[in-house]
């Protein structure tokens, strides 16, 4: 460590350990290191929220950099600038003296500049016989050179976060528009379903968007809005498929009646031994398979299922289905009830239903009967996982806020 690089400010101004550590870091700048001062300044501007400084402080830093004669910061050319407050105020667009001192202190606290005060606190340069500067007292720009890579990385992170925020906000706007228009179309065209309740859920989600949202706020609402959109589409598709099936059944019936008008024999009752008879007798009315929601949403709504996955965690749909088999047995759900659910809902969605039941196990007296009831409703096209998952996500979020 170069002890000569550690100095304390003049007068009553205190020095902090953080400032001393910053001076030690500038003492370790590798020989020959250089950085474009305006690029470093732009990075500092981009990362100002991370640094905790205001725009006026950056204007003062901009003014200080204009007193450095070269475009590249380099130790060999000296890194101390020594303008008077009057000169600095002029280049900082006429900033008042008290405001100037406050923002200079903020730049020092943020670790972007360092004070190198003379014995009497004056700013000046001592020159040799040839006119070259031997030593200068004022503000050192060495922290900018020492932290050039750090500031560039911080600026990139801020830019990436801003881009992610913009993309999430755009996705939420599109999803919000889709849900609004789908609900309106379903209501106007008289589609079956409790669209009033679905609209209440939609209005509740839009009402939760803060005036100045964070990326976390938008991400949470976007996930729930996407689930609601998926739920609406599932309902509309189920009704469309049911209508198509009914239409086809009527057409087939008419076709059979028309083609058998000249038939001279009657159909005899089946003995039940013919090939395919068993499958025909055990068939049940089934709707289109319920579309699976993203695994991340399921785990956010049903975190308890994680404990029953392989190795105590659920990292894939296969893990979730394995955990559901364990939970099924623990809850007392019979193998036949779970098998029926798998046949009607699909294996992945049956596992999600079991995860939801586990999450509400304290409020469900008969888990097996409850699953059979959901299976029957799903077979009639009257059940979807969306509302259950959204209710659990809201309950978990509310519990988290109370715990904090």
mmCIF file of C-alpha atoms in Angstrom:
data_model
loop_
_atom_site.group_PDB
_atom_site.id
_atom_site.type_symbol
_atom_site.label_atom_id
_atom_site.label_comp_id
_atom_site.label_asym_id
_atom_site.label_seq_id
_atom_site.Cartn_x
_atom_site.Cartn_y
_atom_site.Cartn_z
ATOM 1 C CA UNK A 1 0.000 0.000 0.000
ATOM 2 C CA UNK A 2 1.198 3.485 -0.812
ATOM 3 C CA UNK A 3 0.796 5.355 2.466
ATOM 4 C CA UNK A 4 1.331 8.698 0.767
ATOM 5 C CA UNK A 5 -1.935 8.295 -1.127
ATOM 6 C CA UNK A 6 -4.041 8.292 2.064
ATOM 7 C CA UNK A 7 -4.898 11.841 3.138
ATOM 8 C CA UNK A 8 -7.488 13.479 5.361
ATOM 9 C CA UNK A 9 -9.587 16.568 4.515
ATOM 10 C CA UNK A 10 -8.792 20.077 5.724
ATOM 11 C CA UNK A 11 -10.619 21.767 8.601
ATOM 12 C CA UNK A 12 -13.604 20.271 10.383
ATOM 13 C CA UNK A 13 -14.595 17.924 7.585
ATOM 14 C CA UNK A 14 -14.430 14.347 8.906
ATOM 15 C CA UNK A 15 -13.065 11.320 7.093
ATOM 16 C CA UNK A 16 -14.812 7.926 7.029
ATOM 17 C CA UNK A 17 -13.311 4.478 6.876
ATOM 18 C CA UNK A 18 -15.058 3.976 3.551
ATOM 19 C CA UNK A 19 -13.187 7.002 2.152
ATOM 20 C CA UNK A 20 -9.896 5.612 3.465
ATOM 21 C CA UNK A 21 -10.615 2.245 1.823
ATOM 22 C CA UNK A 22 -11.357 4.112 -1.414
ATOM 23 C CA UNK A 23 -8.000 5.885 -1.235
ATOM 24 C CA UNK A 24 -6.284 2.539 -0.670
ATOM 25 C CA UNK A 25 -7.993 1.145 -3.759
ATOM 26 C CA UNK A 26 -6.854 4.060 -5.934
ATOM 27 C CA UNK A 27 -3.310 3.481 -4.680
ATOM 28 C CA UNK A 28 -3.463 0.036 -6.313
ATOM 29 C CA UNK A 29 -4.273 1.252 -9.854
ATOM 30 C CA UNK A 30 -2.089 -0.806 -12.189
ATOM 31 C CA UNK A 31 0.629 1.133 -14.034
ATOM 32 C CA UNK A 32 -0.384 2.332 -17.484
ATOM 33 C CA UNK A 33 -4.125 1.957 -16.899
ATOM 34 C CA UNK A 34 -6.202 4.502 -18.799
ATOM 35 C CA UNK A 35 -9.904 5.114 -19.415
ATOM 36 C CA UNK A 36 -11.947 7.504 -21.533
ATOM 37 C CA UNK A 37 -13.226 10.071 -19.053
ATOM 38 C CA UNK A 38 -16.487 10.683 -20.911
ATOM 39 C CA UNK A 39 -17.285 6.982 -21.184
ATOM 40 C CA UNK A 40 -16.720 6.595 -17.449
ATOM 41 C CA UNK A 41 -18.926 9.642 -16.884
ATOM 42 C CA UNK A 42 -21.724 8.166 -19.035
ATOM 43 C CA UNK A 43 -21.499 4.901 -17.083
ATOM 44 C CA UNK A 44 -21.762 6.840 -13.815
ATOM 45 C CA UNK A 45 -24.823 8.657 -15.153
ATOM 46 C CA UNK A 46 -26.430 5.343 -16.141
ATOM 47 C CA UNK A 47 -25.707 3.855 -12.730
ATOM 48 C CA UNK A 48 -26.672 6.936 -10.701
ATOM 49 C CA UNK A 49 -29.504 5.096 -8.903
ATOM 50 C CA UNK A 50 -27.055 2.418 -7.764
ATOM 51 C CA UNK A 51 -24.537 5.066 -6.690
ATOM 52 C CA UNK A 52 -27.210 7.055 -4.861
ATOM 53 C CA UNK A 53 -26.444 10.435 -6.418
ATOM 54 C CA UNK A 54 -28.645 13.087 -8.003
ATOM 55 C CA UNK A 55 -28.539 14.703 -11.426
ATOM 56 C CA UNK A 56 -27.116 17.960 -9.999
ATOM 57 C CA UNK A 57 -24.187 16.042 -8.512
ATOM 58 C CA UNK A 58 -23.490 14.557 -11.931
ATOM 59 C CA UNK A 59 -23.533 18.078 -13.396
ATOM 60 C CA UNK A 60 -20.808 19.018 -10.901
ATOM 61 C CA UNK A 61 -18.813 15.905 -11.860
ATOM 62 C CA UNK A 62 -19.190 16.886 -15.517
ATOM 63 C CA UNK A 63 -17.788 20.329 -14.684
ATOM 64 C CA UNK A 64 -14.845 18.814 -12.814
ATOM 65 C CA UNK A 65 -13.985 16.605 -15.786
ATOM 66 C CA UNK A 66 -13.799 19.660 -18.068
ATOM 67 C CA UNK A 67 -10.845 20.883 -15.996
ATOM 68 C CA UNK A 68 -8.922 17.686 -16.788
ATOM 69 C CA UNK A 69 -7.047 18.533 -20.002
ATOM 70 C CA UNK A 70 -6.972 15.080 -21.646
ATOM 71 C CA UNK A 71 -9.764 12.791 -22.764
ATOM 72 C CA UNK A 72 -8.136 9.775 -21.162
ATOM 73 C CA UNK A 73 -7.722 9.478 -17.414
ATOM 74 C CA UNK A 74 -4.196 8.276 -16.671
ATOM 75 C CA UNK A 75 -2.029 8.398 -13.541
ATOM 76 C CA UNK A 76 1.056 9.354 -15.497
ATOM 77 C CA UNK A 77 -0.566 12.671 -16.466
ATOM 78 C CA UNK A 78 -1.880 13.365 -12.976
ATOM 79 C CA UNK A 79 -5.473 12.952 -11.842
ATOM 80 C CA UNK A 80 -5.993 16.028 -9.622
ATOM 81 C CA UNK A 81 -7.999 19.041 -10.808
ATOM 82 C CA UNK A 82 -7.935 22.256 -8.788
ATOM 83 C CA UNK A 83 -10.588 24.767 -9.942
ATOM 84 C CA UNK A 84 -11.888 27.370 -7.517
ATOM 85 C CA UNK A 85 -15.515 27.235 -6.439
ATOM 86 C CA UNK A 86 -16.250 30.243 -8.648
ATOM 87 C CA UNK A 87 -14.755 28.580 -11.738
ATOM 88 C CA UNK A 88 -16.541 25.340 -10.949
ATOM 89 C CA UNK A 89 -19.854 27.097 -10.404
ATOM 90 C CA UNK A 90 -19.636 28.771 -13.842
ATOM 91 C CA UNK A 91 -19.037 25.457 -15.630
ATOM 92 C CA UNK A 92 -21.786 23.791 -13.570
ATOM 93 C CA UNK A 93 -24.340 26.211 -15.069
ATOM 94 C CA UNK A 94 -24.233 28.799 -12.281
ATOM 95 C CA UNK A 95 -24.965 26.461 -9.381
ATOM 96 C CA UNK A 96 -25.071 28.259 -6.015
ATOM 97 C CA UNK A 97 -22.092 27.957 -3.668
ATOM 98 C CA UNK A 98 -23.867 26.076 -0.886
ATOM 99 C CA UNK A 99 -25.442 23.671 -3.378
ATOM 100 C CA UNK A 100 -22.066 23.166 -5.062
ATOM 101 C CA UNK A 101 -20.407 22.204 -1.753
ATOM 102 C CA UNK A 102 -23.241 19.800 -0.931
ATOM 103 C CA UNK A 103 -22.934 17.973 -4.238
ATOM 104 C CA UNK A 104 -19.140 17.858 -4.026
ATOM 105 C CA UNK A 105 -19.561 16.140 -0.658
ATOM 106 C CA UNK A 106 -22.070 13.728 -2.234
ATOM 107 C CA UNK A 107 -19.554 12.808 -4.951
ATOM 108 C CA UNK A 108 -16.921 12.151 -2.304
ATOM 109 C CA UNK A 109 -19.340 9.996 -0.272
ATOM 110 C CA UNK A 110 -20.286 8.047 -3.420
ATOM 111 C CA UNK A 111 -16.595 7.267 -3.996
ATOM 112 C CA UNK A 112 -16.396 9.008 -7.375
ATOM 113 C CA UNK A 113 -13.852 11.665 -6.390
ATOM 114 C CA UNK A 114 -11.438 12.225 -3.487
ATOM 115 C CA UNK A 115 -10.286 15.331 -1.742
ATOM 116 C CA UNK A 116 -6.593 16.055 -1.784
ATOM 117 C CA UNK A 117 -6.389 19.117 0.420
ATOM 118 C CA UNK A 118 -3.342 21.308 0.934
ATOM 119 C CA UNK A 119 -2.153 22.423 4.358
ATOM 120 C CA UNK A 120 -4.393 25.516 4.259
ATOM 121 C CA UNK A 121 -7.264 23.938 2.262
ATOM 122 C CA UNK A 122 -6.520 25.956 -0.883
ATOM 123 C CA UNK A 123 -6.607 24.352 -4.331
ATOM 124 C CA UNK A 124 -3.524 24.936 -6.424
ATOM 125 C CA UNK A 125 -0.675 23.249 -8.280
ATOM 126 C CA UNK A 126 3.041 23.437 -7.526
ATOM 127 C CA UNK A 127 5.176 23.584 -10.661
ATOM 128 C CA UNK A 128 8.881 23.034 -11.305
ATOM 129 C CA UNK A 129 11.333 25.160 -13.247
ATOM 130 C CA UNK A 130 10.088 23.872 -16.596
ATOM 131 C CA UNK A 131 6.472 24.649 -15.767
ATOM 132 C CA UNK A 132 5.443 20.999 -15.281
ATOM 133 C CA UNK A 133 3.144 20.273 -12.364
ATOM 134 C CA UNK A 134 4.997 18.589 -9.494
ATOM 135 C CA UNK A 135 2.056 18.315 -7.112
ATOM 136 C CA UNK A 136 -1.555 19.476 -7.160
ATOM 137 C CA UNK A 137 -4.153 19.956 -4.438
ATOM 138 C CA UNK A 138 -7.877 19.834 -5.145
ATOM 139 C CA UNK A 139 -10.073 16.915 -6.251
ATOM 140 C CA UNK A 140 -8.597 13.618 -7.393
ATOM 141 C CA UNK A 141 -10.333 11.791 -10.242
ATOM 142 C CA UNK A 142 -8.443 8.581 -9.424
ATOM 143 C CA UNK A 143 -11.605 6.796 -8.140
ATOM 144 C CA UNK A 144 -13.157 7.105 -11.598
ATOM 145 C CA UNK A 145 -10.127 5.405 -13.147
ATOM 146 C CA UNK A 146 -9.956 2.734 -10.430
ATOM 147 C CA UNK A 147 -13.682 1.941 -10.728
ATOM 148 C CA UNK A 148 -14.004 2.215 -14.526
ATOM 149 C CA UNK A 149 -14.825 -1.497 -15.002
ATOM 150 C CA UNK A 150 -17.145 -1.538 -11.987
ATOM 151 C CA UNK A 151 -19.097 1.467 -13.266
ATOM 152 C CA UNK A 152 -19.349 -0.058 -16.751
ATOM 153 C CA UNK A 153 -20.745 -3.291 -15.284
ATOM 154 C CA UNK A 154 -23.226 -1.381 -13.113
ATOM 155 C CA UNK A 155 -24.374 0.630 -16.138
ATOM 156 C CA UNK A 156 -24.949 -2.587 -18.117
ATOM 157 C CA UNK A 157 -26.984 -4.071 -15.272
ATOM 158 C CA UNK A 158 -29.139 -0.959 -14.999
ATOM 159 C CA UNK A 159 -29.723 -0.946 -18.758
ATOM 160 C CA UNK A 160 -30.648 -4.653 -18.703
ATOM 161 C CA UNK A 161 -33.022 -4.100 -15.791
ATOM 162 C CA UNK A 162 -34.643 -1.183 -17.589
ATOM 163 C CA UNK A 163 -35.110 -3.340 -20.686
ATOM 164 C CA UNK A 164 -36.616 -6.171 -18.623
ATOM 165 C CA UNK A 165 -38.983 -3.690 -16.980
ATOM 166 C CA UNK A 166 -40.085 -2.349 -20.371
ATOM 167 C CA UNK A 167 -40.647 -5.845 -21.793
ATOM 168 C CA UNK A 168 -42.624 -6.931 -18.727
ATOM 169 C CA UNK A 169 -44.732 -3.780 -18.830
ATOM 170 C CA UNK A 170 -45.484 -4.301 -22.532
ATOM 171 C CA UNK A 171 -46.383 -7.956 -21.937
ATOM 172 C CA UNK A 172 -48.745 -6.944 -19.124
ATOM 173 C CA UNK A 173 -50.399 -4.314 -21.328
ATOM 174 C CA UNK A 174 -50.986 -6.857 -24.101
ATOM 175 C CA UNK A 175 -52.254 -9.530 -21.715
ATOM 176 C CA UNK A 176 -54.524 -7.006 -19.985
ATOM 177 C CA UNK A 177 -55.969 -5.966 -23.355
ATOM 178 C CA UNK A 178 -56.516 -9.611 -24.365
ATOM 179 C CA UNK A 179 -58.351 -10.470 -21.141
ATOM 180 C CA UNK A 180 -60.554 -7.381 -21.329
ATOM 181 C CA UNK A 181 -61.616 -8.078 -24.918
ATOM 182 C CA UNK A 182 -62.113 -11.824 -24.353
ATOM 183 C CA UNK A 183 -64.420 -11.156 -21.398
ATOM 184 C CA UNK A 184 -66.353 -8.545 -23.368
ATOM 185 C CA UNK A 185 -66.742 -10.900 -26.342
ATOM 186 C CA UNK A 186 -67.919 -13.770 -24.110
ATOM 187 C CA UNK A 187 -70.488 -11.528 -22.413
ATOM 188 C CA UNK A 188 -71.776 -9.951 -25.620
ATOM 189 C CA UNK A 189 -72.151 -13.277 -27.419
ATOM 190 C CA UNK A 190 -73.765 -15.036 -24.459
ATOM 191 C CA UNK A 191 -71.091 -17.674 -23.817
ATOM 192 C CA UNK A 192 -71.897 -19.927 -20.861
ATOM 193 C CA UNK A 193 -69.941 -19.181 -17.696
ATOM 194 C CA UNK A 194 -69.746 -16.910 -14.681
ATOM 195 C CA UNK A 195 -68.212 -14.024 -16.582
ATOM 196 C CA UNK A 196 -69.207 -11.527 -13.916
ATOM 197 C CA UNK A 197 -66.947 -13.265 -11.394
ATOM 198 C CA UNK A 198 -64.128 -13.516 -13.939
ATOM 199 C CA UNK A 199 -64.457 -9.795 -14.638
ATOM 200 C CA UNK A 200 -64.219 -9.102 -10.889
ATOM 201 C CA UNK A 201 -60.947 -11.054 -10.794
ATOM 202 C CA UNK A 202 -59.693 -9.038 -13.774
ATOM 203 C CA UNK A 203 -60.617 -5.716 -12.159
ATOM 204 C CA UNK A 204 -58.971 -6.825 -8.924
ATOM 205 C CA UNK A 205 -55.720 -7.538 -10.769
ATOM 206 C CA UNK A 206 -55.707 -4.223 -12.630
ATOM 207 C CA UNK A 207 -56.490 -2.402 -9.377
ATOM 208 C CA UNK A 208 -53.328 -3.846 -7.822
ATOM 209 C CA UNK A 209 -51.013 -2.163 -10.343
ATOM 210 C CA UNK A 210 -49.206 0.615 -8.381
ATOM 211 C CA UNK A 211 -48.828 4.123 -9.721
ATOM 212 C CA UNK A 212 -45.039 3.644 -9.884
ATOM 213 C CA UNK A 213 -44.599 -0.132 -10.093
ATOM 214 C CA UNK A 214 -41.383 -2.095 -9.684
ATOM 215 C CA UNK A 215 -40.380 -5.032 -11.875
ATOM 216 C CA UNK A 216 -41.428 -7.384 -9.045
ATOM 217 C CA UNK A 217 -44.896 -5.787 -8.896
ATOM 218 C CA UNK A 218 -45.412 -6.159 -12.640
ATOM 219 C CA UNK A 219 -44.043 -9.712 -12.782
ATOM 220 C CA UNK A 220 -46.437 -10.947 -10.075
ATOM 221 C CA UNK A 221 -49.494 -9.344 -11.701
ATOM 222 C CA UNK A 222 -48.411 -10.506 -15.177
ATOM 223 C CA UNK A 223 -48.228 -14.131 -14.009
ATOM 224 C CA UNK A 224 -51.737 -13.971 -12.553
ATOM 225 C CA UNK A 225 -53.083 -12.115 -15.608
ATOM 226 C CA UNK A 226 -51.615 -14.773 -17.917
ATOM 227 C CA UNK A 227 -53.262 -17.473 -15.806
ATOM 228 C CA UNK A 228 -56.586 -15.665 -16.093
ATOM 229 C CA UNK A 229 -56.203 -15.373 -19.869
ATOM 230 C CA UNK A 230 -55.398 -19.088 -20.089
ATOM 231 C CA UNK A 231 -58.449 -19.866 -17.961
ATOM 232 C CA UNK A 232 -60.733 -17.835 -20.248
ATOM 233 C CA UNK A 233 -59.326 -19.444 -23.392
ATOM 234 C CA UNK A 234 -59.718 -22.900 -21.837
ATOM 235 C CA UNK A 235 -63.384 -22.192 -21.078
ATOM 236 C CA UNK A 236 -64.106 -20.880 -24.559
ATOM 237 C CA UNK A 237 -62.296 -23.787 -26.223
ATOM 238 C CA UNK A 238 -64.155 -26.324 -24.054
ATOM 239 C CA UNK A 239 -67.501 -24.804 -25.048
ATOM 240 C CA UNK A 240 -66.504 -24.732 -28.719
ATOM 241 C CA UNK A 241 -65.481 -28.392 -28.608
ATOM 242 C CA UNK A 242 -68.685 -29.346 -26.782
ATOM 243 C CA UNK A 243 -70.763 -27.566 -29.420
ATOM 244 C CA UNK A 244 -68.841 -29.299 -32.212
ATOM 245 C CA UNK A 245 -69.318 -32.697 -30.544
ATOM 246 C CA UNK A 246 -73.038 -32.083 -30.138
ATOM 247 C CA UNK A 247 -73.350 -30.957 -33.743
ATOM 248 C CA UNK A 248 -71.489 -34.033 -34.974
ATOM 249 C CA UNK A 249 -73.638 -36.320 -32.826
ATOM 250 C CA UNK A 250 -76.832 -34.862 -34.321
ATOM 251 C CA UNK A 251 -75.457 -35.230 -37.840
ATOM 252 C CA UNK A 252 -74.397 -38.824 -37.186
ATOM 253 C CA UNK A 253 -77.815 -39.667 -35.738
ATOM 254 C CA UNK A 254 -79.556 -38.237 -38.809
ATOM 255 C CA UNK A 255 -77.186 -40.102 -41.072
ATOM 256 C CA UNK A 256 -77.863 -43.442 -39.316
ATOM 257 C CA UNK A 257 -81.611 -42.897 -39.425
ATOM 258 C CA UNK A 258 -81.533 -42.009 -43.124
ATOM 259 C CA UNK A 259 -79.249 -44.903 -44.079
ATOM 260 C CA UNK A 260 -81.275 -47.520 -42.155
ATOM 261 C CA UNK A 261 -84.767 -46.706 -43.492
ATOM 262 C CA UNK A 262 -84.794 -49.880 -45.616
ATOM 263 C CA UNK A 263 -83.176 -52.123 -42.992
ATOM 264 C CA UNK A 264 -85.065 -55.382 -42.297
ATOM 265 C CA UNK A 265 -83.274 -56.364 -39.053
ATOM 266 C CA UNK A 266 -83.058 -55.053 -35.503
ATOM 267 C CA UNK A 267 -79.962 -54.615 -33.378
ATOM 268 C CA UNK A 268 -79.674 -57.205 -30.617
ATOM 269 C CA UNK A 269 -78.377 -56.317 -27.127
ATOM 270 C CA UNK A 270 -74.648 -56.759 -26.730
ATOM 271 C CA UNK A 271 -73.470 -59.683 -24.632
ATOM 272 C CA UNK A 272 -70.545 -57.629 -23.330
ATOM 273 C CA UNK A 273 -68.005 -60.117 -24.652
ATOM 274 C CA UNK A 274 -67.381 -58.457 -27.998
ATOM 275 C CA UNK A 275 -64.018 -56.815 -28.575
ATOM 276 C CA UNK A 276 -64.075 -53.215 -27.326
ATOM 277 C CA UNK A 277 -67.257 -53.715 -25.318
ATOM 278 C CA UNK A 278 -65.549 -53.155 -22.007
ATOM 279 C CA UNK A 279 -64.024 -49.870 -23.148
ATOM 280 C CA UNK A 280 -67.410 -48.753 -24.435
ATOM 281 C CA UNK A 281 -69.168 -49.581 -21.177
ATOM 282 C CA UNK A 282 -66.603 -47.847 -19.006
ATOM 283 C CA UNK A 283 -66.393 -44.717 -21.149
ATOM 284 C CA UNK A 284 -67.423 -41.431 -19.599
ATOM 285 C CA UNK A 285 -68.159 -37.980 -20.950
ATOM 286 C CA UNK A 286 -64.876 -36.151 -21.064
ATOM 287 C CA UNK A 287 -64.046 -32.615 -22.080
ATOM 288 C CA UNK A 288 -60.926 -31.456 -23.822
ATOM 289 C CA UNK A 289 -57.855 -31.997 -21.582
ATOM 290 C CA UNK A 290 -57.226 -29.058 -19.278
ATOM 291 C CA UNK A 291 -54.195 -27.112 -20.441
ATOM 292 C CA UNK A 292 -51.287 -27.205 -18.005
ATOM 293 C CA UNK A 293 -50.094 -23.959 -16.466
ATOM 294 C CA UNK A 294 -46.358 -23.138 -16.191
ATOM 295 C CA UNK A 295 -44.621 -25.202 -13.516
ATOM 296 C CA UNK A 296 -43.239 -22.058 -11.863
ATOM 297 C CA UNK A 297 -46.761 -20.711 -11.291
ATOM 298 C CA UNK A 298 -47.881 -24.057 -9.866
ATOM 299 C CA UNK A 299 -44.985 -24.122 -7.385
ATOM 300 C CA UNK A 300 -45.633 -20.515 -6.405
ATOM 301 C CA UNK A 301 -49.262 -21.365 -5.681
ATOM 302 C CA UNK A 302 -48.485 -24.741 -4.042
ATOM 303 C CA UNK A 303 -45.047 -24.493 -2.371
ATOM 304 C CA UNK A 304 -45.714 -27.362 0.065
ATOM 305 C CA UNK A 305 -45.512 -29.959 -2.719
ATOM 306 C CA UNK A 306 -41.764 -29.228 -2.958
ATOM 307 C CA UNK A 307 -41.126 -31.166 0.257
ATOM 308 C CA UNK A 308 -42.358 -34.384 -1.347
ATOM 309 C CA UNK A 309 -40.330 -34.214 -4.553
ATOM 310 C CA UNK A 310 -37.236 -36.350 -5.176
ATOM 311 C CA UNK A 311 -34.510 -35.020 -2.919
ATOM 312 C CA UNK A 312 -36.949 -32.622 -1.232
ATOM 313 C CA UNK A 313 -37.500 -30.408 -4.277
ATOM 314 C CA UNK A 314 -39.595 -30.259 -7.458
ATOM 315 C CA UNK A 315 -37.620 -29.187 -10.499
ATOM 316 C CA UNK A 316 -39.643 -30.647 -13.346
ATOM 317 C CA UNK A 317 -43.091 -31.972 -14.241
ATOM 318 C CA UNK A 318 -41.797 -35.505 -13.691
ATOM 319 C CA UNK A 319 -40.791 -34.538 -10.140
ATOM 320 C CA UNK A 320 -44.234 -33.000 -9.557
ATOM 321 C CA UNK A 321 -46.034 -36.144 -10.709
ATOM 322 C CA UNK A 322 -43.788 -38.301 -8.488
ATOM 323 C CA UNK A 323 -44.498 -36.027 -5.524
ATOM 324 C CA UNK A 324 -48.251 -36.187 -6.249
ATOM 325 C CA UNK A 325 -48.196 -40.006 -5.935
ATOM 326 C CA UNK A 326 -46.591 -39.711 -2.495
ATOM 327 C CA UNK A 327 -49.026 -36.993 -1.388
ATOM 328 C CA UNK A 328 -51.982 -38.946 -2.778
ATOM 329 C CA UNK A 329 -51.202 -41.825 -0.454
ATOM 330 C CA UNK A 330 -50.524 -39.519 2.501
ATOM 331 C CA UNK A 331 -53.874 -37.735 2.075
ATOM 332 C CA UNK A 332 -55.770 -41.023 1.874
ATOM 333 C CA UNK A 333 -56.796 -40.657 -1.769
ATOM 334 C CA UNK A 334 -57.478 -44.092 -3.262
ATOM 335 C CA UNK A 335 -55.473 -45.244 -6.307
ATOM 336 C CA UNK A 336 -58.705 -45.507 -8.311
ATOM 337 C CA UNK A 337 -59.702 -41.900 -7.520
ATOM 338 C CA UNK A 338 -56.292 -40.649 -8.620
ATOM 339 C CA UNK A 339 -56.349 -42.826 -11.744
ATOM 340 C CA UNK A 340 -59.751 -41.420 -12.697
ATOM 341 C CA UNK A 341 -58.395 -37.894 -12.267
ATOM 342 C CA UNK A 342 -55.403 -38.726 -14.486
ATOM 343 C CA UNK A 343 -57.671 -40.101 -17.212
ATOM 344 C CA UNK A 344 -59.996 -37.094 -17.217
ATOM 345 C CA UNK A 345 -57.605 -34.205 -16.499
ATOM 346 C CA UNK A 346 -54.344 -35.646 -17.739
ATOM 347 C CA UNK A 347 -51.506 -36.826 -15.498
ATOM 348 C CA UNK A 348 -49.839 -33.428 -15.112
ATOM 349 C CA UNK A 349 -53.071 -31.626 -14.206
ATOM 350 C CA UNK A 350 -54.116 -34.380 -11.808
ATOM 351 C CA UNK A 351 -50.779 -33.846 -10.048
ATOM 352 C CA UNK A 352 -51.502 -30.100 -9.898
ATOM 353 C CA UNK A 353 -54.944 -30.806 -8.402
ATOM 354 C CA UNK A 354 -53.324 -32.979 -5.706
ATOM 355 C CA UNK A 355 -50.820 -30.191 -4.978
ATOM 356 C CA UNK A 356 -53.715 -27.737 -4.564
ATOM 357 C CA UNK A 357 -55.523 -30.152 -2.232
ATOM 358 C CA UNK A 358 -52.331 -30.529 -0.168
ATOM 359 C CA UNK A 359 -52.082 -26.752 0.131
ATOM 360 C CA UNK A 360 -55.661 -26.642 1.499
ATOM 361 C CA UNK A 361 -55.493 -29.936 3.406
ATOM 362 C CA UNK A 362 -56.457 -28.269 6.675
ATOM 363 C CA UNK A 363 -59.768 -27.136 5.172
ATOM 364 C CA UNK A 364 -60.679 -30.352 3.290
ATOM 365 C CA UNK A 365 -62.127 -33.212 5.348
ATOM 366 C CA UNK A 366 -62.160 -35.891 2.642
ATOM 367 C CA UNK A 367 -59.370 -35.410 0.097
ATOM 368 C CA UNK A 368 -60.398 -38.441 -1.962
ATOM 369 C CA UNK A 369 -64.018 -37.356 -2.228
ATOM 370 C CA UNK A 370 -62.935 -33.821 -3.072
ATOM 371 C CA UNK A 371 -60.697 -35.093 -5.903
ATOM 372 C CA UNK A 372 -63.515 -37.287 -7.272
ATOM 373 C CA UNK A 373 -65.827 -34.249 -7.248
ATOM 374 C CA UNK A 374 -63.258 -32.204 -9.198
ATOM 375 C CA UNK A 375 -62.863 -35.081 -11.645
ATOM 376 C CA UNK A 376 -66.601 -35.259 -12.297
ATOM 377 C CA UNK A 377 -66.765 -31.492 -12.860
ATOM 378 C CA UNK A 378 -63.755 -31.644 -15.195
ATOM 379 C CA UNK A 379 -65.440 -34.410 -17.195
ATOM 380 C CA UNK A 380 -68.451 -32.131 -17.679
ATOM 381 C CA UNK A 381 -66.227 -29.188 -18.632
ATOM 382 C CA UNK A 382 -67.187 -27.305 -15.456
ATOM 383 C CA UNK A 383 -63.777 -27.211 -13.769
ATOM 384 C CA UNK A 384 -60.461 -25.567 -14.491
ATOM 385 C CA UNK A 385 -57.327 -25.261 -12.392
ATOM 386 C CA UNK A 386 -56.884 -21.532 -13.045
ATOM 387 C CA UNK A 387 -59.125 -20.121 -10.278
ATOM 388 C CA UNK A 388 -57.706 -22.572 -7.692
ATOM 389 C CA UNK A 389 -54.122 -21.632 -8.515
ATOM 390 C CA UNK A 390 -54.844 -17.886 -8.536
ATOM 391 C CA UNK A 391 -56.659 -18.092 -5.190
ATOM 392 C CA UNK A 392 -53.727 -19.954 -3.649
ATOM 393 C CA UNK A 393 -51.210 -17.476 -5.089
ATOM 394 C CA UNK A 394 -53.159 -14.580 -3.600
ATOM 395 C CA UNK A 395 -53.439 -16.371 -0.241
ATOM 396 C CA UNK A 396 -49.694 -17.095 -0.156
ATOM 397 C CA UNK A 397 -48.838 -13.523 -1.136
ATOM 398 C CA UNK A 398 -51.116 -12.180 1.600
ATOM 399 C CA UNK A 399 -49.572 -14.520 4.174
ATOM 400 C CA UNK A 400 -46.100 -13.401 3.117
ATOM 401 C CA UNK A 401 -47.007 -9.722 3.565
ATOM 402 C CA UNK A 402 -48.420 -10.407 7.049
ATOM 403 C CA UNK A 403 -45.313 -12.387 8.035
ATOM 404 C CA UNK A 404 -43.049 -9.539 6.981
#
